Each structure stands twice: as C-alpha cells, then as structure tokens.
mmCIF file with all atom_site columns, C-alpha atoms in Angstrom:
data_model
loop_
_atom_site.group_PDB
_atom_site.id
_atom_site.type_symbol
_atom_site.label_atom_id
_atom_site.label_alt_id
_atom_site.label_comp_id
_atom_site.label_asym_id
_atom_site.label_entity_id
_atom_site.label_seq_id
_atom_site.pdbx_PDB_ins_code
_atom_site.Cartn_x
_atom_site.Cartn_y
_atom_site.Cartn_z
_atom_site.occupancy
_atom_site.B_iso_or_equiv
_atom_site.pdbx_formal_charge
_atom_site.auth_seq_id
_atom_site.auth_comp_id
_atom_site.auth_asym_id
_atom_site.auth_atom_id
_atom_site.pdbx_PDB_model_num
ATOM 1   C CA . MET A 1 1   ? -0.430  0.563  -0.084  1.00 50.00 ? 1   MET A CA 1
ATOM 2   C CA . GLY A 1 2   ? 2.546   2.733  -1.122  1.00 71.00 ? 2   GLY A CA 1
ATOM 3   C CA . THR A 1 3   ? -0.388  4.625  -3.001  1.00 85.00 ? 3   THR A CA 1
ATOM 4   C CA . VAL A 1 4   ? -1.567  7.503  -1.360  1.00 82.00 ? 4   VAL A CA 1
ATOM 5   C CA . TYR A 1 5   ? -4.781  6.450  -0.944  1.00 83.00 ? 5   TYR A CA 1
ATOM 6   C CA . GLY A 1 6   ? -3.761  3.204  0.411   1.00 86.00 ? 6   GLY A CA 1
ATOM 7   C CA . LYS A 1 7   ? -2.101  5.183  3.792   1.00 87.00 ? 7   LYS A CA 1
ATOM 8   C CA . TRP A 1 8   ? -5.301  7.411  4.411   1.00 84.00 ? 8   TRP A CA 1
ATOM 9   C CA . LYS A 1 9   ? -6.944  4.009  3.878   1.00 85.00 ? 9   LYS A CA 1
ATOM 10  C CA . ALA A 1 10  ? -5.436  2.490  6.084   1.00 88.00 ? 10  ALA A CA 1
ATOM 11  C CA . ARG A 1 11  ? -4.978  5.596  9.148   1.00 87.00 ? 11  ARG A CA 1
ATOM 12  C CA . VAL A 1 12  ? -8.760  5.536  8.392   1.00 86.00 ? 12  VAL A CA 1
ATOM 13  C CA . THR A 1 13  ? -9.587  1.833  9.738   1.00 88.00 ? 13  THR A CA 1
ATOM 14  C CA . GLU A 1 14  ? -7.245  1.948  12.859  1.00 88.00 ? 14  GLU A CA 1
ATOM 15  C CA . VAL A 1 15  ? -9.801  5.757  13.295  1.00 88.00 ? 15  VAL A CA 1
ATOM 16  C CA . MET A 1 16  ? -12.845 3.347  12.568  1.00 87.00 ? 16  MET A CA 1
ATOM 17  C CA . ALA A 1 17  ? -11.320 0.111  14.640  1.00 88.00 ? 17  ALA A CA 1
ATOM 18  C CA . ALA A 1 18  ? -10.546 2.771  17.736  1.00 88.00 ? 18  ALA A CA 1
ATOM 19  C CA . TYR A 1 19  ? -13.347 5.099  17.417  1.00 89.00 ? 19  TYR A CA 1
ATOM 20  C CA . GLY A 1 20  ? -15.859 2.977  16.503  1.00 87.00 ? 20  GLY A CA 1
ATOM 21  C CA . PRO A 1 21  ? -19.565 4.592  15.564  1.00 89.00 ? 21  PRO A CA 1
ATOM 22  C CA . VAL A 1 22  ? -18.028 7.999  15.743  1.00 90.00 ? 22  VAL A CA 1
ATOM 23  C CA . ALA A 1 23  ? -15.916 7.837  12.836  1.00 89.00 ? 23  ALA A CA 1
ATOM 24  C CA . LEU A 1 24  ? -18.693 6.073  11.328  1.00 90.00 ? 24  LEU A CA 1
ATOM 25  C CA . VAL A 1 25  ? -20.936 9.267  12.017  1.00 91.00 ? 25  VAL A CA 1
ATOM 26  C CA . THR A 1 26  ? -17.653 11.667 11.438  1.00 91.00 ? 26  THR A CA 1
ATOM 27  C CA . HIS A 1 27  ? -17.276 9.839  7.816   1.00 90.00 ? 27  HIS A CA 1
ATOM 28  C CA . TYR A 1 28  ? -20.173 10.180 6.851   1.00 92.00 ? 28  TYR A CA 1
ATOM 29  C CA . SER A 1 29  ? -21.650 13.183 7.950   1.00 93.00 ? 29  SER A CA 1
ATOM 30  C CA . ALA A 1 30  ? -18.190 15.026 6.264   1.00 92.00 ? 30  ALA A CA 1
ATOM 31  C CA . GLY A 1 31  ? -19.293 13.353 2.688   1.00 92.00 ? 31  GLY A CA 1
ATOM 32  C CA . LEU A 1 32  ? -22.715 14.405 2.975   1.00 93.00 ? 32  LEU A CA 1
ATOM 33  C CA . LEU A 1 33  ? -21.519 18.028 2.936   1.00 92.00 ? 33  LEU A CA 1
ATOM 34  C CA . PHE A 1 34  ? -18.751 16.986 0.828   1.00 90.00 ? 34  PHE A CA 1
ATOM 35  C CA . PHE A 1 35  ? -21.631 16.196 -1.323  1.00 90.00 ? 35  PHE A CA 1
ATOM 36  C CA . LEU A 1 36  ? -24.410 18.898 -1.065  1.00 90.00 ? 36  LEU A CA 1
ATOM 37  C CA . GLY A 1 37  ? -21.165 20.938 -1.237  1.00 88.00 ? 37  GLY A CA 1
ATOM 38  C CA . PHE A 1 38  ? -20.619 20.249 -3.739  1.00 85.00 ? 38  PHE A CA 1
ATOM 39  C CA . ALA A 1 39  ? -24.121 20.412 -5.111  1.00 85.00 ? 39  ALA A CA 1
ATOM 40  C CA . ALA A 1 40  ? -24.581 23.736 -3.819  1.00 86.00 ? 40  ALA A CA 1
ATOM 41  C CA . ALA A 1 41  ? -21.877 25.602 -5.709  1.00 83.00 ? 41  ALA A CA 1
ATOM 42  C CA . TRP A 1 42  ? -23.086 23.960 -8.818  1.00 80.00 ? 42  TRP A CA 1
ATOM 43  C CA . HIS A 1 43  ? -26.582 25.144 -8.157  1.00 78.00 ? 43  HIS A CA 1
ATOM 44  C CA . PHE A 1 44  ? -25.501 28.471 -7.262  1.00 83.00 ? 44  PHE A CA 1
ATOM 45  C CA . GLY A 1 45  ? -23.419 29.521 -10.576 1.00 76.00 ? 45  GLY A CA 1
ATOM 46  C CA . PHE A 1 46  ? -20.217 27.352 -11.181 1.00 75.00 ? 46  PHE A CA 1
ATOM 47  C CA . GLY A 1 47  ? -22.820 24.734 -13.244 1.00 69.00 ? 47  GLY A CA 1
ATOM 48  C CA . ALA A 1 48  ? -23.888 27.201 -15.414 1.00 69.00 ? 48  ALA A CA 1
ATOM 49  C CA . ARG A 1 49  ? -20.587 28.324 -16.487 1.00 72.00 ? 49  ARG A CA 1
ATOM 50  C CA . LEU A 1 50  ? -19.808 24.650 -17.402 1.00 68.00 ? 50  LEU A CA 1
ATOM 51  C CA . VAL A 1 51  ? -23.006 23.895 -18.939 1.00 68.00 ? 51  VAL A CA 1
ATOM 52  C CA . GLN A 1 52  ? -21.656 26.970 -21.702 1.00 71.00 ? 52  GLN A CA 1
ATOM 53  C CA . LEU A 1 53  ? -18.269 26.102 -22.103 1.00 71.00 ? 53  LEU A CA 1
ATOM 54  C CA . PHE A 1 54  ? -19.360 22.821 -23.593 1.00 67.00 ? 54  PHE A CA 1
ATOM 55  C CA . GLY A 1 55  ? -22.528 23.517 -25.257 1.00 67.00 ? 55  GLY A CA 1
ATOM 56  C CA . TRP A 1 56  ? -24.517 20.825 -22.887 1.00 64.00 ? 56  TRP A CA 1
ATOM 57  C CA . GLY A 1 57  ? -28.430 22.534 -23.422 1.00 64.00 ? 57  GLY A CA 1
ATOM 58  C CA . ASP A 1 58  ? -31.074 23.708 -20.293 1.00 65.00 ? 58  ASP A CA 1
ATOM 59  C CA . ALA A 1 59  ? -32.044 19.811 -19.530 1.00 63.00 ? 59  ALA A CA 1
ATOM 60  C CA . PHE A 1 60  ? -28.382 19.143 -18.384 1.00 67.00 ? 60  PHE A CA 1
ATOM 61  C CA . LYS A 1 61  ? -28.872 21.547 -15.498 1.00 65.00 ? 61  LYS A CA 1
ATOM 62  C CA . ASP A 1 62  ? -30.338 19.833 -12.987 1.00 68.00 ? 62  ASP A CA 1
ATOM 63  C CA . LEU A 1 63  ? -28.642 16.272 -14.230 1.00 74.00 ? 63  LEU A CA 1
ATOM 64  C CA . GLY A 1 64  ? -25.203 18.236 -13.752 1.00 74.00 ? 64  GLY A CA 1
ATOM 65  C CA . LYS A 1 65  ? -26.120 19.193 -11.310 1.00 77.00 ? 65  LYS A CA 1
ATOM 66  C CA . TRP A 1 66  ? -25.659 16.154 -9.309  1.00 82.00 ? 66  TRP A CA 1
ATOM 67  C CA . ALA A 1 67  ? -24.111 14.277 -11.404 1.00 83.00 ? 67  ALA A CA 1
ATOM 68  C CA . PHE A 1 68  ? -21.398 16.634 -10.662 1.00 81.00 ? 68  PHE A CA 1
ATOM 69  C CA . ALA A 1 69  ? -21.525 16.756 -7.238  1.00 84.00 ? 69  ALA A CA 1
ATOM 70  C CA . TYR A 1 70  ? -21.199 12.900 -7.423  1.00 87.00 ? 70  TYR A CA 1
ATOM 71  C CA . ALA A 1 71  ? -18.839 12.642 -9.983  1.00 85.00 ? 71  ALA A CA 1
ATOM 72  C CA . ALA A 1 72  ? -16.343 15.161 -7.412  1.00 85.00 ? 72  ALA A CA 1
ATOM 73  C CA . TYR A 1 73  ? -18.403 13.564 -4.358  1.00 88.00 ? 73  TYR A CA 1
ATOM 74  C CA . LYS A 1 74  ? -16.287 10.438 -5.760  1.00 89.00 ? 74  LYS A CA 1
ATOM 75  C CA . ALA A 1 75  ? -13.273 12.271 -6.652  1.00 88.00 ? 75  ALA A CA 1
ATOM 76  C CA . THR A 1 76  ? -12.264 13.895 -3.148  1.00 88.00 ? 76  THR A CA 1
ATOM 77  C CA . MET A 1 77  ? -12.651 10.657 -1.219  1.00 88.00 ? 77  MET A CA 1
ATOM 78  C CA . ILE A 1 78  ? -8.736  11.124 0.449   1.00 87.00 ? 78  ILE A CA 1
ATOM 79  C CA . PRO A 1 79  ? -9.384  13.790 1.254   1.00 89.00 ? 79  PRO A CA 1
ATOM 80  C CA . ARG A 1 80  ? -13.042 12.775 2.770   1.00 89.00 ? 80  ARG A CA 1
ATOM 81  C CA . MET A 1 81  ? -10.321 10.130 4.346   1.00 88.00 ? 81  MET A CA 1
ATOM 82  C CA . MET A 1 82  ? -8.116  13.252 5.960   1.00 88.00 ? 82  MET A CA 1
ATOM 83  C CA . VAL A 1 83  ? -10.359 14.599 7.372   1.00 89.00 ? 83  VAL A CA 1
ATOM 84  C CA . THR A 1 84  ? -12.502 11.405 8.980   1.00 89.00 ? 84  THR A CA 1
ATOM 85  C CA . ALA A 1 85  ? -8.772  10.418 10.212  1.00 89.00 ? 85  ALA A CA 1
ATOM 86  C CA . VAL A 1 86  ? -8.091  14.492 11.782  1.00 89.00 ? 86  VAL A CA 1
ATOM 87  C CA . LEU A 1 87  ? -11.052 15.307 13.023  1.00 89.00 ? 87  LEU A CA 1
ATOM 88  C CA . THR A 1 88  ? -12.341 12.337 15.122  1.00 89.00 ? 88  THR A CA 1
ATOM 89  C CA . PRO A 1 89  ? -10.271 12.036 17.995  1.00 89.00 ? 89  PRO A CA 1
ATOM 90  C CA . PHE A 1 90  ? -11.748 15.373 18.770  1.00 89.00 ? 90  PHE A CA 1
ATOM 91  C CA . ILE A 1 91  ? -14.926 15.167 17.888  1.00 89.00 ? 91  ILE A CA 1
ATOM 92  C CA . ALA A 1 92  ? -15.126 11.848 20.114  1.00 88.00 ? 92  ALA A CA 1
ATOM 93  C CA . ARG A 1 93  ? -13.440 13.825 23.007  1.00 87.00 ? 93  ARG A CA 1
ATOM 94  C CA . LEU A 1 94  ? -15.626 16.613 22.707  1.00 87.00 ? 94  LEU A CA 1
ATOM 95  C CA . ALA A 1 95  ? -18.606 13.638 23.293  1.00 83.00 ? 95  ALA A CA 1
ATOM 96  C CA . GLY A 1 96  ? -17.376 11.508 26.089  1.00 80.00 ? 96  GLY A CA 1
ATOM 97  C CA . LYS A 1 97  ? -16.731 8.363  24.014  1.00 77.00 ? 97  LYS A CA 1
ATOM 98  C CA . ALA A 1 98  ? -12.652 8.753  23.429  1.00 75.00 ? 98  ALA A CA 1
ATOM 99  C CA . PRO A 1 99  ? -11.202 5.259  23.076  1.00 74.00 ? 99  PRO A CA 1
ATOM 100 C CA . GLY A 1 100 ? -9.547  4.977  27.321  1.00 63.00 ? 100 GLY A CA 1
ATOM 101 C CA . GLY A 1 101 ? -11.593 5.868  29.805  1.00 54.00 ? 101 GLY A CA 1
ATOM 102 C CA . PRO A 1 102 ? -11.833 9.619  30.277  1.00 52.00 ? 102 PRO A CA 1
ATOM 103 C CA . PRO A 1 103 ? -8.884  11.144 30.791  1.00 51.00 ? 103 PRO A CA 1
ATOM 104 C CA . PRO A 1 104 ? -6.849  11.346 33.952  1.00 51.00 ? 104 PRO A CA 1
ATOM 105 C CA . THR A 1 105 ? -6.488  13.688 36.374  1.00 57.00 ? 105 THR A CA 1
ATOM 106 C CA . VAL A 1 106 ? -4.234  15.703 38.790  1.00 56.00 ? 106 VAL A CA 1
ATOM 107 C CA . PRO A 1 107 ? -4.709  14.560 42.436  1.00 59.00 ? 107 PRO A CA 1
ATOM 108 C CA . PRO A 1 108 ? -4.950  18.048 44.869  1.00 59.00 ? 108 PRO A CA 1
ATOM 109 C CA . LYS A 1 109 ? -2.321  18.027 46.812  1.00 62.00 ? 109 LYS A CA 1
ATOM 110 C CA . ALA A 1 110 ? -1.877  17.577 50.231  1.00 56.00 ? 110 ALA A CA 1
#
C-alpha cells in the first residue's frame, strides 16, 4: 500500500477500529457535506459556466448538478478520509466517547 490512497485508507481503518460509531458518523457526515457542497456550488453558478462552456442544453442543468456532485464526491475520497482521520479523535473527546475512558485527573495537593 504505497499509494496515498492506501496510506489514508489504512489510517481511517485504524481510526474506525479505535473510535467505532463516532468515526462512522464523522466519515458519513463529511461525505454528505462534500456532496451537498458540490451540488450547491453547481446550483449557485459554477454549473452554468460549465453548461455554457461545453454547449450542453438546459436539460442538463439539473441532471448535471447531481452528476457533477457525485463525480466530485468520488474524486475527493482522499480529502474526506483525511477529514475523518483528523476530526474523529477531536469529536470523540467532545462527545465523551474517546477510547480509554475519561482523561486522567490530577490528584489534589496535600
């Protein structure tokens, strides 16, 4: 696994094993945000330029939004894996679901 994808996939697998459901929710939430972000970018003007540039008809505007969002979503798998690997430990701590139990407390001085 010498590829960038292979390295990040291995890291995400480790995070999934350590954090379980928190990692899954983080990964799928990031994926949903990426997908909807690309669809919004198309809807708010990016798509109109592509449709005009390539000479596609008006019928492609709506279908194109979802096709573009899906293609961009799939093309950004490595950044989504990075987001999952980096944010999951932080989110798990915030939610009190970090592995290993609660953080150690400092004993009071006598």
